[in-house]
Each structure stands twice: as C-alpha cells, then as structure tokens.
CSV table of C-alpha atoms in Angstrom, one decimal:
chain,number,residue,atom,x,y,z
F,1,MET,CA,48.3,39.8,32.9
F,2,THR,CA,45.5,39.3,35.5
F,3,TYR,CA,45.4,39.9,39.2
F,4,SER,CA,44.5,37.0,41.5
F,5,SER,CA,43.9,39.4,44.3
F,6,THR,CA,43.2,43.1,44.9
F,7,PRO,CA,46.1,45.4,43.9
F,8,GLU,CA,47.9,47.0,46.9
F,9,LEU,CA,47.2,50.8,46.8
F,10,ILE,CA,49.2,53.4,48.7
F,11,ALA,CA,47.6,56.8,49.7
F,12,THR,CA,50.5,59.1,48.7
F,13,CYS,CA,51.0,62.1,51.0
F,14,TRP,CA,48.8,64.6,49.3
F,15,THR,CA,45.9,62.2,48.8
F,16,SER,CA,45.3,62.1,52.6
F,17,ALA,CA,46.7,65.5,53.6
F,18,GLY,CA,43.4,67.4,53.7
F,19,ASN,CA,43.3,71.1,53.0
F,20,VAL,CA,47.0,71.8,52.3
F,21,ALA,CA,48.9,72.0,49.0
F,22,PRO,CA,52.5,71.7,47.8
F,23,LEU,CA,54.5,74.9,48.5
F,24,SER,CA,52.1,75.9,51.3
F,25,ASN,CA,54.3,77.3,54.1
F,26,PRO,CA,54.4,75.0,56.0
F,27,GLU,CA,53.1,72.0,54.1
F,28,THR,CA,51.7,70.4,57.3
F,29,SER,CA,48.4,68.6,57.1
F,30,PRO,CA,45.6,70.0,59.3
F,31,VAL,CA,44.5,66.4,60.0
F,32,PRO,CA,46.0,65.0,63.2
F,33,ILE,CA,48.3,62.1,62.4
F,34,VAL,CA,46.3,59.5,64.5
F,35,GLU,CA,43.0,60.5,62.8
F,36,ARG,CA,44.7,60.6,59.4
F,37,LEU,CA,46.1,57.1,59.7
F,38,GLU,CA,42.8,55.7,61.0
F,39,ALA,CA,41.1,57.2,58.0
F,40,ILE,CA,43.7,55.6,55.6
F,41,ALA,CA,43.5,52.2,57.3
F,42,SER,CA,39.7,52.1,57.4
F,43,THR,CA,39.3,52.9,53.6
F,44,GLY,CA,41.3,49.9,52.4
F,45,TRP,CA,44.8,51.3,51.7
F,46,ALA,CA,47.9,49.1,52.1
F,47,GLY,CA,50.1,52.0,52.9
F,48,PHE,CA,50.6,55.8,53.0
F,49,GLY,CA,53.1,58.6,52.3
F,50,LEU,CA,54.1,61.6,54.4
F,51,ALA,CA,55.7,64.8,53.3
F,52,TYR,CA,58.7,66.4,55.1
F,53,ASP,CA,56.7,68.9,57.2
F,54,ASP,CA,54.3,66.2,58.3
F,55,LEU,CA,57.2,64.0,59.4
F,56,VAL,CA,58.6,66.9,61.4
F,57,ALA,CA,55.2,67.4,63.1
F,58,ALA,CA,54.9,63.6,63.8
F,59,ARG,CA,58.4,63.4,65.2
F,60,ASP,CA,57.8,66.3,67.5
F,61,ALA,CA,54.4,65.0,68.6
F,62,ILE,CA,54.9,61.2,69.1
F,63,GLY,CA,58.4,60.4,67.8
F,64,PHE,CA,59.1,58.1,64.8
F,65,SER,CA,58.9,55.1,67.2
F,66,GLY,CA,55.4,56.2,68.2
F,67,LEU,CA,54.5,56.6,64.5
F,68,ARG,CA,55.9,53.1,63.8
F,69,LYS,CA,53.6,51.7,66.5
F,70,LEU,CA,50.6,53.2,64.8
F,71,VAL,CA,51.8,51.8,61.4
F,72,ASP,CA,52.1,48.3,62.9
F,73,GLN,CA,48.8,48.5,64.8
F,74,ALA,CA,47.0,49.5,61.6
F,75,GLY,CA,48.7,46.7,59.6
F,76,PHE,CA,50.2,49.0,56.9
F,77,ARG,CA,52.6,47.2,54.7
F,78,HIS,CA,54.1,50.2,52.9
F,79,VAL,CA,55.4,53.6,54.0
F,80,GLU,CA,56.8,56.4,51.7
F,81,VAL,CA,58.6,59.6,52.8
F,82,GLU,CA,59.3,62.7,50.8
F,83,LEU,CA,60.6,65.1,49.4
F,84,LEU,CA,64.2,66.2,49.2
F,85,SER,CA,65.4,68.9,46.8
F,86,ASN,CA,68.6,70.8,46.2
F,87,TRP,CA,70.7,67.7,47.0
F,88,TRP,CA,73.0,68.3,44.1
F,89,ASP,CA,74.0,71.8,45.3
F,90,GLU,CA,76.8,71.6,47.9
F,91,SER,CA,76.5,75.4,48.4
F,92,ARG,CA,73.0,74.7,49.9
F,93,SER,CA,74.0,71.7,52.0
F,94,HIS,CA,73.3,73.6,55.2
F,95,GLU,CA,69.6,73.5,54.1
F,96,TRP,CA,69.2,70.1,52.6
F,97,LYS,CA,71.5,67.9,54.7
F,98,PRO,CA,69.4,68.3,57.9
F,99,GLN,CA,66.3,67.5,55.8
F,100,LEU,CA,68.0,64.4,54.5
F,101,GLU,CA,69.0,63.3,58.0
F,102,LEU,CA,65.4,63.5,59.1
F,103,LEU,CA,64.2,61.6,56.1
F,104,LEU,CA,66.8,58.9,56.7
F,105,ASP,CA,65.7,58.7,60.4
F,106,ALA,CA,62.1,58.4,59.3
F,107,ALA,CA,62.8,55.8,56.6
F,108,GLU,CA,64.9,53.7,58.9
F,109,THR,CA,62.3,53.7,61.8
F,110,LEU,CA,59.2,53.4,59.6
F,111,GLY,CA,60.7,50.9,57.2
F,112,ALA,CA,60.1,53.2,54.2
F,113,ARG,CA,60.7,51.6,50.8
F,114,PHE,CA,62.5,54.7,49.5
F,115,ILE,CA,63.0,58.4,50.0
F,116,LYS,CA,61.5,60.4,47.2
F,117,ILE,CA,63.6,63.2,45.8
F,118,GLY,CA,62.9,65.9,43.2
F,119,THR,CA,64.8,68.5,41.2
F,120,ALA,CA,64.4,72.3,40.9
F,121,PHE,CA,61.6,73.9,38.9
F,122,SER,CA,63.0,74.9,35.5
F,123,GLU,CA,62.9,74.1,31.8
F,124,PRO,CA,64.0,70.4,31.5
F,125,LEU,CA,67.7,70.2,31.0
F,126,ASN,CA,69.4,68.2,28.2
F,127,ASP,CA,72.6,67.5,30.0
F,128,LEU,CA,72.0,65.7,33.4
F,129,ALA,CA,75.6,64.4,33.9
F,130,PHE,CA,76.2,66.8,36.8
F,131,LEU,CA,73.5,64.9,38.8
F,132,VAL,CA,75.3,61.5,38.6
F,133,GLU,CA,77.8,61.8,41.4
F,134,PRO,CA,75.4,63.5,43.8
F,135,LEU,CA,72.9,60.8,43.2
F,136,ARG,CA,75.5,58.1,43.9
F,137,ARG,CA,76.5,59.8,47.1
F,138,LEU,CA,72.8,60.1,48.2
F,139,THR,CA,72.2,56.5,47.3
F,140,THR,CA,75.2,55.2,49.2
F,141,GLU,CA,74.0,57.1,52.3
F,142,ALA,CA,70.5,55.7,52.0
F,143,SER,CA,71.8,52.2,51.5
F,144,THR,CA,73.7,52.3,54.8
F,145,ARG,CA,70.4,53.2,56.5
F,146,GLY,CA,68.4,50.4,54.8
F,147,THR,CA,66.5,52.4,52.3
F,148,ARG,CA,66.7,53.6,48.7
F,149,ILE,CA,66.6,56.8,46.7
F,150,ALA,CA,63.7,57.4,44.2
F,151,LEU,CA,63.8,60.4,41.8
F,152,GLU,CA,60.5,61.8,40.5
F,153,PRO,CA,60.8,63.5,37.1
F,154,MET,CA,58.4,66.4,36.5
F,155,PRO,CA,57.9,68.2,33.2
F,156,PHE,CA,58.5,71.6,34.9
F,157,SER,CA,61.8,70.5,36.5
F,158,MET,CA,65.4,69.9,35.6
F,159,VAL,CA,64.7,66.1,35.0
F,160,GLY,CA,61.6,66.6,32.8
F,161,SER,CA,60.7,63.2,31.4
F,162,MET,CA,60.8,59.5,32.1
F,163,PRO,CA,63.1,58.7,29.1
F,164,ALA,CA,65.6,61.3,30.3
F,165,ALA,CA,65.3,60.0,33.9
F,166,ALA,CA,65.8,56.4,32.8
F,167,GLU,CA,68.9,57.4,30.9
F,168,LEU,CA,70.2,59.2,34.1
F,169,MET,CA,69.6,56.0,36.1
F,170,ARG,CA,71.6,54.0,33.6
F,171,SER,CA,74.5,56.5,34.2
F,172,VAL,CA,74.1,56.3,38.0
F,173,ASP,CA,74.0,52.4,37.7
F,174,MET,CA,73.2,51.6,41.4
F,175,PRO,CA,70.4,49.1,42.3
F,176,ASP,CA,69.2,51.3,45.2
F,177,CYS,CA,68.6,54.4,42.9
F,178,GLY,CA,65.5,54.4,40.9
F,179,LEU,CA,62.4,56.3,39.8
F,180,VAL,CA,58.9,57.3,40.9
F,181,VAL,CA,56.7,57.2,37.8
F,182,ASP,CA,53.8,59.6,38.2
F,183,TYR,CA,51.3,59.3,35.4
F,184,TRP,CA,50.4,63.0,35.5
F,185,HIS,CA,54.1,63.9,34.8
F,186,VAL,CA,54.3,61.2,32.1
F,187,PHE,CA,51.5,62.6,29.9
F,188,ARG,CA,52.1,66.3,30.6
F,189,ALA,CA,55.7,65.7,29.4
F,190,GLY,CA,54.3,64.4,26.2
F,191,THR,CA,55.6,60.8,26.7
F,192,SER,CA,53.5,58.2,25.0
F,193,LEU,CA,52.9,54.8,26.6
F,194,ASP,CA,55.0,53.2,23.9
F,195,GLU,CA,57.9,55.6,24.7
F,196,LEU,CA,57.5,54.8,28.4
F,197,SER,CA,57.6,51.1,27.7
F,198,ARG,CA,60.8,51.4,25.5
F,199,SER,CA,62.7,53.6,28.0
F,200,LEU,CA,62.0,52.0,31.4
F,201,THR,CA,63.0,48.7,33.0
F,202,ALA,CA,61.2,47.0,35.9
F,203,GLU,CA,64.3,47.4,38.1
F,204,GLN,CA,64.2,51.2,37.7
F,205,ILE,CA,60.6,51.6,38.9
F,206,PHE,CA,60.6,52.0,42.7
F,207,GLY,CA,57.2,53.7,42.9
F,208,VAL,CA,54.2,54.5,40.7
F,209,GLU,CA,51.5,57.3,41.2
F,210,LEU,CA,48.1,57.0,39.6
F,211,ASN,CA,45.9,59.9,38.8
F,212,ASP,CA,44.0,61.5,35.9
F,213,ALA,CA,43.6,64.9,34.3
F,214,ASN,CA,41.7,66.8,31.6
F,215,ALA,CA,43.2,67.1,28.2
F,216,GLU,CA,43.5,70.9,28.6
F,217,ILE,CA,46.1,72.4,30.9
F,218,LYS,CA,44.8,75.2,33.2
F,219,GLY,CA,47.3,77.8,34.3
F,220,THR,CA,50.9,76.8,34.6
F,221,LEU,CA,52.0,73.2,34.6
F,222,PHE,CA,52.6,73.4,38.3
F,223,GLU,CA,49.2,75.0,39.0
F,224,ASP,CA,47.5,72.4,36.9
F,225,THR,CA,49.2,69.5,38.8
F,226,ARG,CA,48.5,71.1,42.2
F,227,ASP,CA,44.9,72.2,41.6
F,228,ASN,CA,43.3,70.2,38.8
F,229,ARG,CA,44.1,66.5,38.9
F,230,ARG,CA,41.1,64.3,38.5
F,231,LEU,CA,40.2,61.0,40.1
F,232,CYS,CA,41.4,58.0,38.2
F,233,GLY,CA,39.1,57.3,35.3
F,234,GLU,CA,37.3,60.6,35.5
F,235,GLY,CA,39.7,62.6,33.3
F,236,ASP,CA,40.9,62.3,29.7
F,237,GLN,CA,44.0,60.1,30.2
F,238,ASP,CA,44.3,56.4,29.7
F,239,VAL,CA,44.9,55.2,33.3
F,240,THR,CA,44.1,51.6,32.5
F,241,GLY,CA,46.6,51.7,29.6
F,242,PHE,CA,49.2,53.1,31.8
F,243,ILE,CA,48.7,50.3,34.4
F,244,LYS,CA,48.9,47.7,31.7
F,245,THR,CA,52.1,49.3,30.3
F,246,LEU,CA,53.8,49.1,33.7
F,247,GLN,CA,52.6,45.6,34.2
F,248,ALA,CA,54.0,44.6,30.9
F,249,ILE,CA,57.4,46.2,31.8
F,250,GLY,CA,57.3,44.0,34.9
F,251,PHE,CA,56.0,46.3,37.7
F,252,ASN,CA,53.4,44.7,39.9
F,253,GLY,CA,52.9,47.2,42.7
F,254,PRO,CA,52.3,48.5,45.2
F,255,TRP,CA,50.6,51.3,43.4
F,256,GLY,CA,50.5,54.9,44.8
F,257,VAL,CA,47.5,57.1,44.1
F,258,GLU,CA,48.2,60.8,44.1
F,259,ILE,CA,45.2,63.0,43.9
F,260,LEU,CA,45.8,66.8,44.1
F,261,SER,CA,43.0,69.2,43.4
F,262,LYS,CA,41.1,72.1,45.0
F,263,GLN,CA,38.1,69.9,45.0
F,264,HIS,CA,39.8,66.9,46.7
F,265,ARG,CA,41.3,69.2,49.4
F,266,THR,CA,37.9,70.5,50.5
F,267,LEU,CA,36.4,67.0,51.2
F,268,PRO,CA,36.5,65.4,54.6
F,269,VAL,CA,39.6,63.3,54.6
F,270,ARG,CA,37.8,59.9,54.9
F,271,GLU,CA,35.5,60.8,52.0
F,272,ALA,CA,38.5,62.0,49.9
F,273,LEU,CA,40.3,58.7,50.6
F,274,GLU,CA,37.3,56.5,49.8
F,275,SER,CA,36.8,58.2,46.4
F,276,ALA,CA,40.5,58.1,45.5
F,277,TYR,CA,40.7,54.4,46.4
F,278,SER,CA,37.5,53.1,44.6
F,279,THR,CA,38.2,55.1,41.4
F,280,ALA,CA,41.8,53.9,41.2
F,281,LEU,CA,40.8,50.3,41.8
F,282,ALA,CA,38.2,50.5,39.1
F,283,CYS,CA,40.9,51.3,36.5
F,284,PHE,CA,42.8,48.0,37.0
F,285,PRO,CA,42.3,45.5,34.2
F,286,ALA,CA,39.9,42.7,35.3
C-alpha cells in the first residue's frame, strides 16, 4: 500500500507536554496551552492529545469552548483526551466518575475521537471477563455524548497484550469500544507483528501510537516506557514493519506519535515536536 499524501500525525499528550512525566503530581504541562498548541500547529501535526490534568488546567483557564476556538483557529483535525483508570471498580466511583464526567465534557466540546482508558498496574491477568460489563457501561455513556472508549493495553497492567485486549473487545462487542495500539507496549509484551496481524481487526483499532526503543530494558517496564523511549527509527524496533502491519490490517490513520524520555522532556517544546514529527514521517513506507 502506498500513500498518495502525507500521513496525518497526532502529537499525543506526552510528546508536547514539555518537562513533565506520567505519575508526576500533578501531571500538568509547564507549557502554557496557547503556546503549546501554536508549537504543535507550526510543526506540521494534524492533531494533538491532552492528559486529564492538562484538561483541568485548560478548562479553568479558558474553558473547553475557549480551547475549541484555539483548535478551530489552528485547523487541527483530531483531538484525543486521556486517561481514565479504576473505571471497573465501583468502590472507587467517587474518584473516577468525576474524572469521567470531565473527560466526557472535553470530548464533546472538542470533538475528541475517543476517551483513552487504562487498567491498573499489575501482572497481566488471564481472566478479563470482569471488565466486560464495566466497559459496556462506559461505552454506552460515551456514545450518548458523541464519543467512544479506547482501551490501551500495557505489559505492566491488567490487560497486558494486544491479543488479550482484542479478545476482550470481542466479548464487549460494541462498535464504540476499541483499542489504542501503542507500539512500545506491543513489543515489550513480546507480541510479534504476525501475532498482532492475526489478533486485531481494523474495526478494533481506534488509535495508534508510534515510537521506538532500545532492545534492552532499563529499570522496570514502567521506568523504561516513561524515561527511555527513542524517536521513531532511532531505536532497535521495526517501526516501518509495524506501520505496514497496521496498514495491511486496514488501519490508515491518523497516527499518534508518543515520545516519552528524559531527553525529550528537556528539549524546548517546538524542537521536541519537530524531531518527533520528522523521524516518525521518515518511517512510513514510500
């Protein structure tokens, strides 16, 4: 398959967040939202993502309607919002339901393609049946607000691999519930591109995140994913092969780029965005 035009790339939230990392408290970007969106727009991206704490900050500063004006002025075509956890645990609904409400408000006003959700850090679980009904409830709620639910499997979480997640999606069996396929989580889970191809369908793929990494893991899996990701094509993984695999499944973008590393965080945000964009684009088959 060849592209007749440039692939649409989305700067996922951490790619443009500047010097802040997942599990910081709070996870708020030090880059003012207006400056951040200007940097994303001027470096070629078709869209962007924002994490929960950034959405809170933007709502309090300019409101979601003000943020929507900035999105429209910049000509962004895609917006992503994240991340909800603990949604399966009714005993913690006092924590996550207000977060869900804010994410639904943001998604509705900004026209977000989906709300990204995750599961708790743990060894991957074999039996995921307990997640089916909570996922159906979340998806129904999202559908009524004009958006969808996208689960991101991670090898250090309850839903640890794409094959397991794809099977879970078949059990949920709702068109507005799908997956975010992050290449880092694919190869660190030990899933081959052949296995990926056999397990996923195009309808299940709501979002994709491109990145690269060294062959060797440094520290824990979480520390490695937070601190040591490489720019696309500069690590030891087959980024082009991953893109080709997803194209063969039937996914044609837009493509998220998620770069998380100590090195990336120290760069001025525009420079970080330029390098993330150009290296990702270079990995697409000619």
